[in-house]
Coordinates of C-alpha atoms and ligand atoms in Angstrom, one line a residue:
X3 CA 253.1 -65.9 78.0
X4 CA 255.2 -68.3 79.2
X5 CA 257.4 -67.3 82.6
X6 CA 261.2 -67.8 82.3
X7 CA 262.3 -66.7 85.6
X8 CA 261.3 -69.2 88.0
X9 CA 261.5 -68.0 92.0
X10 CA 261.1 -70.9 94.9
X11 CA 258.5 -69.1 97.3
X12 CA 258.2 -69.8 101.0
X13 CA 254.7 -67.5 102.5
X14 CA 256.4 -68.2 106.2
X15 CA 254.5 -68.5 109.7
X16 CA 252.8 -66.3 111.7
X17 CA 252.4 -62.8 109.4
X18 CA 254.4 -64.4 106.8
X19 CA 251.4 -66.0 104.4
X20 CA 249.5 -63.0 104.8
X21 CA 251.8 -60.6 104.2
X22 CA 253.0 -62.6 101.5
X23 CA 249.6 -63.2 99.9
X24 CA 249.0 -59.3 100.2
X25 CA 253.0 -58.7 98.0
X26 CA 251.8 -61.3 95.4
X27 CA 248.6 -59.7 94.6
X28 CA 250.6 -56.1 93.9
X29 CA 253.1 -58.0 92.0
X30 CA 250.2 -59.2 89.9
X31 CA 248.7 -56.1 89.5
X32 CA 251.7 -54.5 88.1
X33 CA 252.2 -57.5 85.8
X34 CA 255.4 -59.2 87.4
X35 CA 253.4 -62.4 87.7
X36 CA 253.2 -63.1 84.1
X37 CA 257.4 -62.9 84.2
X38 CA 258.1 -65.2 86.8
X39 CA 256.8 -68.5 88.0
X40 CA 256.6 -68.6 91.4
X41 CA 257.0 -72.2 92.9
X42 CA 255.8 -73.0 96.7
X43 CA 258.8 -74.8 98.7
X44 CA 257.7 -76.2 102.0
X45 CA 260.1 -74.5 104.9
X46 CA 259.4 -73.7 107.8
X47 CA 257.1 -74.3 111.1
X48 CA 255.5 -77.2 109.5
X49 CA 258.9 -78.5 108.2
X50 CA 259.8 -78.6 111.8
X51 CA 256.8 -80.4 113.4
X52 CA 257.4 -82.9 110.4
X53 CA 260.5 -84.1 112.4
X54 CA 262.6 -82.5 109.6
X55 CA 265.7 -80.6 111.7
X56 CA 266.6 -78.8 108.8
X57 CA 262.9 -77.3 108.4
X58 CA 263.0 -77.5 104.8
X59 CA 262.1 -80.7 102.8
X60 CA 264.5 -82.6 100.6
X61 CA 262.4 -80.8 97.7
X62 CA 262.4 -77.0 99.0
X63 CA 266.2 -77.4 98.8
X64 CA 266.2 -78.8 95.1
X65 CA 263.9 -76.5 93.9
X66 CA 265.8 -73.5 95.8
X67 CA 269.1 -74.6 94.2
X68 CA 267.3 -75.0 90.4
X69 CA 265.4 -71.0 90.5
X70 CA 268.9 -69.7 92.1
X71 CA 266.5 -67.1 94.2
X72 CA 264.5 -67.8 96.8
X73 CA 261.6 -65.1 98.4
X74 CA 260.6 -65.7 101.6
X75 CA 258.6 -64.8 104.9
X76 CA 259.3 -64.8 108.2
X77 CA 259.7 -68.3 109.4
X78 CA 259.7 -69.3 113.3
X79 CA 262.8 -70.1 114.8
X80 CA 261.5 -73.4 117.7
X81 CA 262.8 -72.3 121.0
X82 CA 265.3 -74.7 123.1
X83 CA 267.9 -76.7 122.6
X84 CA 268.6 -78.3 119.2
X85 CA 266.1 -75.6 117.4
X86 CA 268.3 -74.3 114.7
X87 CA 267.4 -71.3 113.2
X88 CA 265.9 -71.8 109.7
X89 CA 266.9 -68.5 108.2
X90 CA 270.7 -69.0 109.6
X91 CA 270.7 -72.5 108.1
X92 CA 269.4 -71.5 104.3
X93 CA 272.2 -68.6 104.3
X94 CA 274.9 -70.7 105.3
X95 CA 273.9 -73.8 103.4
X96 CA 273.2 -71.6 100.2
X97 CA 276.4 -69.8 101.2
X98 CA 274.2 -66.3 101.0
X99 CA 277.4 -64.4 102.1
X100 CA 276.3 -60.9 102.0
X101 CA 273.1 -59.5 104.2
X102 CA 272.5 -56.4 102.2
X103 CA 270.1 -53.9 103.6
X104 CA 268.9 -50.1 103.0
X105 CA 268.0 -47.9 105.1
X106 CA 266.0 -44.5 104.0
X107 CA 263.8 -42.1 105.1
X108 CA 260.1 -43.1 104.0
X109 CA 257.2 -39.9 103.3
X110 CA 254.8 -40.5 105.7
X111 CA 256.6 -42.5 108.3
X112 CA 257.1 -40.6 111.3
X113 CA 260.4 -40.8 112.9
X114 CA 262.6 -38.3 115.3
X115 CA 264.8 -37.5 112.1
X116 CA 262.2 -37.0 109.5
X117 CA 260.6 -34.6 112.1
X118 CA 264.0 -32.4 112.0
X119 CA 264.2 -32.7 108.4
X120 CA 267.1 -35.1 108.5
X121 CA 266.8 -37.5 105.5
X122 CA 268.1 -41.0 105.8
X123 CA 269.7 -43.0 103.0
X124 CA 272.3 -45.7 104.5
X125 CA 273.1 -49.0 103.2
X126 CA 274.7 -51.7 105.3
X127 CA 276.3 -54.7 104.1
X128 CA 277.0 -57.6 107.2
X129 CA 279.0 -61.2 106.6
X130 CA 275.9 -63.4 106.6
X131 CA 278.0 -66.9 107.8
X132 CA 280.6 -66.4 109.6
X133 CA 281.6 -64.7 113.1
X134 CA 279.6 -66.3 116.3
X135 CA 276.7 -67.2 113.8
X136 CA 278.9 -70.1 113.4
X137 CA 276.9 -72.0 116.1
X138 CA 280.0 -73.5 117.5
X139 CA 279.5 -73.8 121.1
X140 CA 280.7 -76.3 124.2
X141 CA 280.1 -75.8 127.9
X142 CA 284.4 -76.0 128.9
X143 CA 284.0 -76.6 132.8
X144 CA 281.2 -76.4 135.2
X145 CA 281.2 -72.8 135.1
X146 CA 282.5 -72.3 131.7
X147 CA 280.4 -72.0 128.0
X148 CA 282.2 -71.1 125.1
X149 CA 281.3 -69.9 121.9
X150 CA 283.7 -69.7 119.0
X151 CA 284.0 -66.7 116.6
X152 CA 285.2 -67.4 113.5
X153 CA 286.5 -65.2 111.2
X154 CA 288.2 -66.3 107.5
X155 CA 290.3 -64.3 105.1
X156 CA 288.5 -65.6 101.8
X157 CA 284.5 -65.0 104.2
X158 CA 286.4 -61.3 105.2
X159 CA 287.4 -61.3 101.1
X160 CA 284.0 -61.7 99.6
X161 CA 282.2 -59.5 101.4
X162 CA 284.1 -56.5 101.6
X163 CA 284.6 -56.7 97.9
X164 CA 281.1 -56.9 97.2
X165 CA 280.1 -54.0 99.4
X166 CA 282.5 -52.2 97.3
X167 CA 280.6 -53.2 93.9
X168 CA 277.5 -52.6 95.5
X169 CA 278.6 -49.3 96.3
X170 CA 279.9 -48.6 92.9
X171 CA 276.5 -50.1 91.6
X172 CA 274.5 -47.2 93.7
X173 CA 276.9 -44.8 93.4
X174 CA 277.8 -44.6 96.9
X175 CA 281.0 -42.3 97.2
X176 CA 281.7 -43.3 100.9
X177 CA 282.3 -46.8 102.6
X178 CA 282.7 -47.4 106.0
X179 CA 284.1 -50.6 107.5
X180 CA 282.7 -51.1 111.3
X181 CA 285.1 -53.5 113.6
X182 CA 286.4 -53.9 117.1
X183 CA 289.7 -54.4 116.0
X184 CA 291.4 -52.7 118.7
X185 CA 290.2 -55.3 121.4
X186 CA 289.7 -58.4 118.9
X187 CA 293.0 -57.7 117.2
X188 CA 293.0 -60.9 115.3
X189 CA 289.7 -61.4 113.5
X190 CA 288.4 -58.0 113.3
X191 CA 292.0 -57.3 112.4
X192 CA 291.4 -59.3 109.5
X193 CA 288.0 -58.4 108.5
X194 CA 289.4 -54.6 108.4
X195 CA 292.8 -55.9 106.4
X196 CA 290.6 -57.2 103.9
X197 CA 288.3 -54.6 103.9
X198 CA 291.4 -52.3 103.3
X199 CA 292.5 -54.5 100.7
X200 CA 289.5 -54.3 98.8
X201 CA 289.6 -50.8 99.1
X202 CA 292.5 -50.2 96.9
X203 CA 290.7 -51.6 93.9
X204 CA 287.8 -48.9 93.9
X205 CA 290.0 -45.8 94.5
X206 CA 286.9 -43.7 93.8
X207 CA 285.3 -45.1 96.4
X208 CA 286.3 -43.1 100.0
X209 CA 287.2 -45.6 102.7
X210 CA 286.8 -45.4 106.1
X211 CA 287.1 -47.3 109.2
X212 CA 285.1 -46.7 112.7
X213 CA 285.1 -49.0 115.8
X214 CA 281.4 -50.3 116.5
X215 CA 280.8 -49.1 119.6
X216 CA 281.4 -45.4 118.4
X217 CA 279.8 -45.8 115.1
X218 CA 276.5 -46.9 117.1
X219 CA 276.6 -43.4 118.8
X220 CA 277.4 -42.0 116.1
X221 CA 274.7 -43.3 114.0
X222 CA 272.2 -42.0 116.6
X223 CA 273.6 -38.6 116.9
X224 CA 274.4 -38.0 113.4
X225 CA 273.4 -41.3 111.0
X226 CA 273.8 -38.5 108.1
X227 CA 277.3 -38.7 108.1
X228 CA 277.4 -42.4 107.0
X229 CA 276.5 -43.7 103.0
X230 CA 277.2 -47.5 103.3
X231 CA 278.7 -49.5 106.0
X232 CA 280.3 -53.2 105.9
X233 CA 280.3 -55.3 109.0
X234 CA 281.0 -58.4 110.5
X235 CA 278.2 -60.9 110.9
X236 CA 277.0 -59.9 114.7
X237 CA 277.9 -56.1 114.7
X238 CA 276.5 -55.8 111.6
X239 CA 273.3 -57.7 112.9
X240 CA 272.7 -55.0 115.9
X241 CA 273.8 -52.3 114.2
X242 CA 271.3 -52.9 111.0
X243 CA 268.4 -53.4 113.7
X244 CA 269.9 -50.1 115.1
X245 CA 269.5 -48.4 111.6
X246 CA 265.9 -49.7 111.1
X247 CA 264.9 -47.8 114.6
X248 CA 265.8 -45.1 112.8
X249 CA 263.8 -44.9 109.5
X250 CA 260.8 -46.3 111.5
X251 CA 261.0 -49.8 113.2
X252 CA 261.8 -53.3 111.2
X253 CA 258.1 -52.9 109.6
X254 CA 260.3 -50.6 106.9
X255 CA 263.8 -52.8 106.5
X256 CA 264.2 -55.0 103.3
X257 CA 266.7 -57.3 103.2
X258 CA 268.5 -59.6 100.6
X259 CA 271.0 -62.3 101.4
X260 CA 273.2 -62.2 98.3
X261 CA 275.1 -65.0 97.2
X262 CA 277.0 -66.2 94.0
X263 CA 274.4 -68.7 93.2
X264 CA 271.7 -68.2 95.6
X265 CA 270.0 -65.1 96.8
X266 CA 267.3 -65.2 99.4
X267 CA 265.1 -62.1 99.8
X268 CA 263.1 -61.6 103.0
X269 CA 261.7 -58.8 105.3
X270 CA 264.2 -58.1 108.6
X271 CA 261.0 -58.4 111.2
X272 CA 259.7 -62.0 112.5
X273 CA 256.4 -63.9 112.3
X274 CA 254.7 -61.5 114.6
X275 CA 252.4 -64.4 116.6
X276 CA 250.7 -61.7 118.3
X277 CA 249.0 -60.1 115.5
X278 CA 248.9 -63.1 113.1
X279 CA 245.9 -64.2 111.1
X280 CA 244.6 -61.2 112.4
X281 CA 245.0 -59.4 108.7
X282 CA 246.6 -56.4 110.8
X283 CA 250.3 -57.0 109.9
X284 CA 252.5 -54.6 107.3
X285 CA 253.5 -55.8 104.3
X286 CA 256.2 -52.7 103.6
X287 CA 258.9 -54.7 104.4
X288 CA 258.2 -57.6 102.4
X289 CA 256.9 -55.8 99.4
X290 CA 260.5 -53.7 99.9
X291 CA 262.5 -56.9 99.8
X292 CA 260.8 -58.9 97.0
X293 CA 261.7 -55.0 94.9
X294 CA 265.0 -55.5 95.9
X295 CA 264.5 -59.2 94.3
X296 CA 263.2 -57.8 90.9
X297 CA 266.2 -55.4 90.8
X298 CA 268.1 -58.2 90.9
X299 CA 266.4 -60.2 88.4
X300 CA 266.6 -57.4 86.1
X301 CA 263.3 -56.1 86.3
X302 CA 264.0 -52.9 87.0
X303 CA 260.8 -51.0 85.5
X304 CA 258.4 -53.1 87.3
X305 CA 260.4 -52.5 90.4
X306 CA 260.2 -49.0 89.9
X307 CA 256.6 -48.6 88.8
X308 CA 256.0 -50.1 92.1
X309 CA 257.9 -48.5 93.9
X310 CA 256.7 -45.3 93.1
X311 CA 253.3 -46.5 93.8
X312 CA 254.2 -47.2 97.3
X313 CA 255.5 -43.7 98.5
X314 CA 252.6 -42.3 96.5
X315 CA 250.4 -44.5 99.0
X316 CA 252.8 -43.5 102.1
X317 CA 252.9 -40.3 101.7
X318 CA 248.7 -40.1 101.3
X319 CA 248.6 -41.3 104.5
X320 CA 248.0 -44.8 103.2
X321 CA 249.4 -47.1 106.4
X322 CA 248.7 -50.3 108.5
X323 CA 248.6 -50.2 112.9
X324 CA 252.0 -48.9 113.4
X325 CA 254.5 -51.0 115.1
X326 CA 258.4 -50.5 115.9
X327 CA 258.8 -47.5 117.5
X328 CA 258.5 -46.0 113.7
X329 CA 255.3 -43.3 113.9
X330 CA 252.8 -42.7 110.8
X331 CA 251.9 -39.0 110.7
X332 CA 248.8 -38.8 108.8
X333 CA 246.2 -38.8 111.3
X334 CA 244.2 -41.0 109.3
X335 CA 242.9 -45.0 110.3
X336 CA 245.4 -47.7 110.3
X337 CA 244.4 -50.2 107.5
X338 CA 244.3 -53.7 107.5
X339 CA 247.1 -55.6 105.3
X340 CA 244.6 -56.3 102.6
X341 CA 243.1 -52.4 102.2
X342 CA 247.0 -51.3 102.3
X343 CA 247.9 -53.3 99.2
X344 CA 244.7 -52.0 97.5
X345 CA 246.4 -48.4 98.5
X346 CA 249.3 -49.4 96.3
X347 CA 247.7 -51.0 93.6
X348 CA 245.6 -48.1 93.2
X349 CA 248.3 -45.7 92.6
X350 CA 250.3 -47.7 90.3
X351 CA 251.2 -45.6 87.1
X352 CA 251.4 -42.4 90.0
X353 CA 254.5 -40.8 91.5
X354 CA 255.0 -39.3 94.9
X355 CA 255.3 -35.7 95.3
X356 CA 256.7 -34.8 98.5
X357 CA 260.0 -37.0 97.8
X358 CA 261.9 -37.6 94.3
X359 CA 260.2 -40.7 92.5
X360 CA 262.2 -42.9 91.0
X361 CA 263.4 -42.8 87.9
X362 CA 261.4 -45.8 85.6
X363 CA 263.4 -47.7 83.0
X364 CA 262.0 -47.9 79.6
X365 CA 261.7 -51.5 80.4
X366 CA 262.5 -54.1 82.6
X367 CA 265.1 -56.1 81.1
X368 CA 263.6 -59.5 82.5
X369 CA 267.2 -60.8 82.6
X370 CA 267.7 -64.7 82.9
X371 CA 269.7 -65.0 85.9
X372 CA 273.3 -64.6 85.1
X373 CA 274.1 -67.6 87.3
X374 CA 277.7 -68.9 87.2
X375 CA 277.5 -72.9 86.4
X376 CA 276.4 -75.4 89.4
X377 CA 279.9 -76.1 91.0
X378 CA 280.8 -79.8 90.5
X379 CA 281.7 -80.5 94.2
X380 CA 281.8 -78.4 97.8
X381 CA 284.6 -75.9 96.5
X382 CA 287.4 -74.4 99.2
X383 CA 288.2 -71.1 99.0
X384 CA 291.3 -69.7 100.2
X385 CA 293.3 -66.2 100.1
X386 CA 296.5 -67.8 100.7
X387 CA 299.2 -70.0 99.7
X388 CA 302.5 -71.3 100.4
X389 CA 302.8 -69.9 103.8
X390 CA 305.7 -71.0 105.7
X391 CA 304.3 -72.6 109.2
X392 CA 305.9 -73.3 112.3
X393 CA 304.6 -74.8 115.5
X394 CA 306.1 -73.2 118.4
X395 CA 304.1 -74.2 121.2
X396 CA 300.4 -75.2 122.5
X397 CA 298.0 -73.4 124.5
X398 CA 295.8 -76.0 126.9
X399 CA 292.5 -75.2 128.7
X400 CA 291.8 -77.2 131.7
X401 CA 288.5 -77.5 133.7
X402 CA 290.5 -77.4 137.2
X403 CA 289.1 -75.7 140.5
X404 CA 292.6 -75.0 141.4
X405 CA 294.1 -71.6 142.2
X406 CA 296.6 -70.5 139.2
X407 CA 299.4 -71.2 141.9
X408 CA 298.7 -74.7 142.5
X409 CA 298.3 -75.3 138.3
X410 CA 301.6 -73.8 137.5
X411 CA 303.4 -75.9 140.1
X412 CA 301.5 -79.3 138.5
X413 CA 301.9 -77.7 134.8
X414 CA 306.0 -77.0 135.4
X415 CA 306.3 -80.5 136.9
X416 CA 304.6 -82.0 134.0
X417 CA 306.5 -80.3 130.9
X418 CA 309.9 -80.9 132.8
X419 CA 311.6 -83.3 130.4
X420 CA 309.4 -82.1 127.4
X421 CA 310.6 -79.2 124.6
X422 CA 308.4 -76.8 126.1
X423 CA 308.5 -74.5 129.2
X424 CA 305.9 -72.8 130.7
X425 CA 305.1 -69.2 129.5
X426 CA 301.7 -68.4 130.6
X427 CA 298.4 -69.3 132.6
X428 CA 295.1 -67.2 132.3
X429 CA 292.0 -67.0 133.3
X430 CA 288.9 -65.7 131.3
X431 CA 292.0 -64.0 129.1
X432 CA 293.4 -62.4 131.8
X433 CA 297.1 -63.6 132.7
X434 CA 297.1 -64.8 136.3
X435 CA 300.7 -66.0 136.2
X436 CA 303.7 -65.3 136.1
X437 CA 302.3 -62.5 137.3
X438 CA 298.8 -61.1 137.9
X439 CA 296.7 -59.2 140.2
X440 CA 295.1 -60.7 143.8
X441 CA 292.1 -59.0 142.8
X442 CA 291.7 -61.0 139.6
X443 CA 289.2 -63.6 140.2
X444 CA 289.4 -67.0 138.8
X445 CA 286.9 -69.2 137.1
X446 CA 287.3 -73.4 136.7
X447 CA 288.8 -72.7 133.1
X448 CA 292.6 -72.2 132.8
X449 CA 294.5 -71.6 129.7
X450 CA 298.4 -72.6 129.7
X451 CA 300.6 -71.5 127.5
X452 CA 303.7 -74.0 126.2
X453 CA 306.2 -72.6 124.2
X454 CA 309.4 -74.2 123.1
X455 CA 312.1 -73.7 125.1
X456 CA 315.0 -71.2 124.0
X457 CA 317.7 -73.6 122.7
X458 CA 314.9 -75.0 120.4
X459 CA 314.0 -73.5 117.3
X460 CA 311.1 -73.2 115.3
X461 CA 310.8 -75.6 112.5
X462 CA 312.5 -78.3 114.2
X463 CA 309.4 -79.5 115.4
X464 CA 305.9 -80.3 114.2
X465 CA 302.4 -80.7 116.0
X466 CA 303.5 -84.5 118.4
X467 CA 305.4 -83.2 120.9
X468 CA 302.3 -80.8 121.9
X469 CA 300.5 -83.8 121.0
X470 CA 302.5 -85.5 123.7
X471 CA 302.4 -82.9 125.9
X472 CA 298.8 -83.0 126.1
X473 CA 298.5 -86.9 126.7
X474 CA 300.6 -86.1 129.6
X475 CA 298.5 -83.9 131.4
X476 CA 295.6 -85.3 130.6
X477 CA 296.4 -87.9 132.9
X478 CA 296.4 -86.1 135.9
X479 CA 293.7 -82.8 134.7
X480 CA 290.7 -82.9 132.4
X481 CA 292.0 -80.9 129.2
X482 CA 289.0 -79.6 127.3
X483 CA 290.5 -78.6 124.5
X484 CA 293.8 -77.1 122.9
X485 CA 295.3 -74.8 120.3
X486 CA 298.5 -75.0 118.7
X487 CA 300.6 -71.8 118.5
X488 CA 302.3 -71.3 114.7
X489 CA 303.8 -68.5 113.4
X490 CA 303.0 -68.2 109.6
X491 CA 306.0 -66.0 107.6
X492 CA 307.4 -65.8 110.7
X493 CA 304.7 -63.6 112.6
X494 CA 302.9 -64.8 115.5
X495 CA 299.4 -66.5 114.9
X496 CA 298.3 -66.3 118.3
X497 CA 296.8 -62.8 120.6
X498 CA 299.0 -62.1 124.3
X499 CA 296.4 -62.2 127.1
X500 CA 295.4 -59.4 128.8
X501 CA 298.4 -57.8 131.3
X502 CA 300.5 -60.2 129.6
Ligands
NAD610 P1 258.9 -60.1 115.5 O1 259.6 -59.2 114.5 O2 258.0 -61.2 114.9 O3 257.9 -59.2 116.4 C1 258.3 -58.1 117.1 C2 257.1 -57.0 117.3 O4 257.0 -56.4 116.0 C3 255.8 -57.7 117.6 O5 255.0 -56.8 118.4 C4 255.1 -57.8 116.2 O6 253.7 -57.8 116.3 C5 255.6 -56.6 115.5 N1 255.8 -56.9 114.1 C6 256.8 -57.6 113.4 N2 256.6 -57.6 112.1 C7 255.4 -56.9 111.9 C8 254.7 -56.5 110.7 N3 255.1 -56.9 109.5 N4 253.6 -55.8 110.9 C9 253.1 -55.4 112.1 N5 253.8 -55.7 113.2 C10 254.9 -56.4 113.1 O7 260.0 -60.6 116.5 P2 259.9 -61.8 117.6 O8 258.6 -61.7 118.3 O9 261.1 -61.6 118.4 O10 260.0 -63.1 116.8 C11 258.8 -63.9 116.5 C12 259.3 -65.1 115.7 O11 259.9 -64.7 114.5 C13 260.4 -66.0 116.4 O12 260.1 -67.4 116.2 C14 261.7 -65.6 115.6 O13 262.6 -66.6 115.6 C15 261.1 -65.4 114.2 N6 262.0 -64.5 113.4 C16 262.1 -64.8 112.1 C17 262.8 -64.0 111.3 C18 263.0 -64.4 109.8 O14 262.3 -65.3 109.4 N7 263.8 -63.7 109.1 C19 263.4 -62.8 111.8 C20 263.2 -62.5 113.1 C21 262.5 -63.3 113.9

């Protein structure tokens, strides 16, 4: 029969072929491989020692764009300067906006929780692009590295919204957003705005908001309480790792980078060099993720069918070495990747009995992707519109080893004849003048802060006369960068600095 579902493949480095190999040959026993096509794309390791930067060739990224769903292993990330990760890369180029990962309590894998006879069943949903994933960084001054976190209302949009529909999807009755937003009041403020915004078009879904740091204990002390989380790109990063310590280690966490026209589906764990091509690794993670792929393809009886098959195996005691921190209570051998597989494949058609199997389909309903139509151009997305702007000062960061004393004295001289008076200096965000503390130490990295003097207005003004400003002191200070300061509707697009 001919396949219609075609699916770009990438085995990986390290593990990743043979833990790949070992997922295709259950696949094929439970018949998906007659449903879809499975084209190898060249990405990764090899990619790189090619000379290509991108680690994928020219091909891998046509094909990836034509099947709309890429699976993939763990691919090596080269260490240094200038060695982009390749996983970061094909989510932000495919715009995969949406890291969607579960989290549940697996029969035969040991863990502190399934030992009290606390079941596990959490779903977390992290923004895949944005945040400090961004890559943008500069070293400021000789002491001084910055990297920028970027946070956008449309990015903030998406993925809230769908971490609501895949909680309506599940059935989830309880959605958590996890921030920081009482330190980073401006983009976590955002992310939770948007997340609260979302929130009032699923009012059957209960919304709740927890800051990070708490959420982190409380997930260790009582990770019951929680359904489904939503989280920015880097919190939701640690804290998903956090969740996978506690069904068992990374060897158990599937993963799926959703997007509107690409999805990539991938195991959470890395290339493993120290066990690789020693048949050792555990394919549980990979065989979970490339389910969560024929979910998403439609092929929901196959998905379940093996499913089923693998917690039958689990719970018989059917495991490879054990790695993560999770524990695998049998008693009996570890098995190589190969024998586990066979474990599977042997109990397809079974259910386990120690947990509830899942419910099989009558049959899968090997849906075409439902892709929306190749967009014509790079598209921008925005939330807003027709916001009234006005500039109403600059903030300037200098690389200067003088003492905040000595820069306000050069800074007031400067801006004398100019629209704008000195507000503000700090250092490392913490205002050093007008006032400040003796026991605040200084770095080489000063921010000062412009605004426009009182008898001026907002609006009367555009960006020159910061422009100007800055031209000016650059003659006598090295200026490494600067920010204008706008209010937008009238309320103030810029944070106060700390004591300020
Ligand atoms: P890692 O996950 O590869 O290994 C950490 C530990 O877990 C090792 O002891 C390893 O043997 C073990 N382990 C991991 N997966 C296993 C499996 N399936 N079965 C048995 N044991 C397993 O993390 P690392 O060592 O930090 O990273 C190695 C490489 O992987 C790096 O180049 C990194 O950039 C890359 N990496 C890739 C991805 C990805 O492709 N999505 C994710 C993480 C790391």
């Amino acid at each position: 029969m001919a396949s219609s579902l075609r699916i770009a493949l990438a085995p990986g480095d390290g593990i990743g072929p043979e833990i790949m190999a070992a997922t295709l040959d259950l696949f094929a026993a439970a018949g998906v491989t007659r449903l879809i096509e499975f084209v190898p794309v060249a990405m990764g390791k090899s990619e790189f020692e090619r000379g290509n930067t991108r680690g994928m060739s020219e091909d891998a990224i046509r094909t990836v764009e034509d099947c709309g769903v890429l699976f993939k292993g763990p691919m090596e990330t080269i260490k240094g300067a200038g060695g982009k990760s390749i996983n970061v890369t094909a989510r932000k180029l495919w715009n995969a906006f949406a890291n969607l990962r579960t989290f549940r309590t697996l029969p035969g894998v040991e863990t502190v929780y399934s030992r009290a006879g606390v079941n596990l069943n959490l779903t977390i949903v992290r923004e895949n692009i944005e945040d400090t994933y961004g890559g943008v960084e500069h070293r400021l001054s000789n002491d001084m590295i910055q990297c920028k976190r970027l946070i956008s209302a449309p990015g903030s949009d998406e993925v809230c919204r769908f971490a609501f529909q895949t909680a309506r999807r599940l059935g989830v009755t309880r959605l958590h957003c996890g921030h920081k937003a009482n330190i980073m009041k401006m983009t976590d403020g955002l992310f939770l705005d948007r997340f609260r915004a979302a929130a009032r078009d699923f009012p059957e879904i209960e919304a709740g908001d927890v800051i990070v740091d708490a959420l982190c204990m409380n997930l260790v002390m009582k990770p019951q309480q929680y359904q489904m989380l939503v989280l920015p790109n880097l919190q939701g990063d640690i804290v998903s790792d956090l969740a996978a310590g506690l069904v068992g280690g990374l060897g158990f966490a599937p993963s799926a980078n959703i997007g509107k026209h690409i999805s990539i589906f991938e195991a959470v764990h890395g290339t493993a060099p120290d066990i690789a091509g020693k048949g050792l690794a555990n394919p549980a993670a990979l065989i979970l993720s490339g389910l969560m792929m024929l979910r998403h393809l439609g092929l929901t009886s196959h998905a379940a069918t093996i499913e089923n098959a693998l917690l039958a195996a689990l719970e018989q005691g059917v495991h490879t070495g054990d790695f993560g921190g999770g524990g695998v209570s049998s008693g009996k051998p570890a098995l190589s990747t190969k024998d586990f597989v066979k474990g599977i494949v042997e109990r397809l058609g079974s259910k386990p009995a120690t947990v509830p199997p899942v419910p099989v389909p009558e049959a899968s309903t090997h849906a075409l992707l439902n892709r929306p139509a190749r967009p014509a151009g790079q598209t921008v997305i925005r939330t807003f519109s027709n916001v009234v702007r006005h500039v109403v000062g600059c903030d300037i960061y200098l690389d200067t080893p003088l003492s905040p004393v000595s820069v306000a004295e050069e800074m007031q001289r400067i801006a004398g004849d100019t629209p704008f008076k000195l507000t503000l200096i700090s250092n490392r965000g913490t205002q050093v003048w007008p006032t400040g503390s003796v026991y605040t130490e200084c770095v080489d990295y000063y921010r000062v802060r412009f605004e426009l003097r009182d008898t001026l207005r907002p609006g009367d003004f555009g960006q020159s006369p910061c422009v100007a400003l800055l031209d000016k002191i650059a003659e006598k200070f090295e200026v490494c960068s600067y920010e204008l300061l706008r209010t937008f509707d009238g309320v103030k697009g810029y944070s106060m600095a700390q004591g300020q």
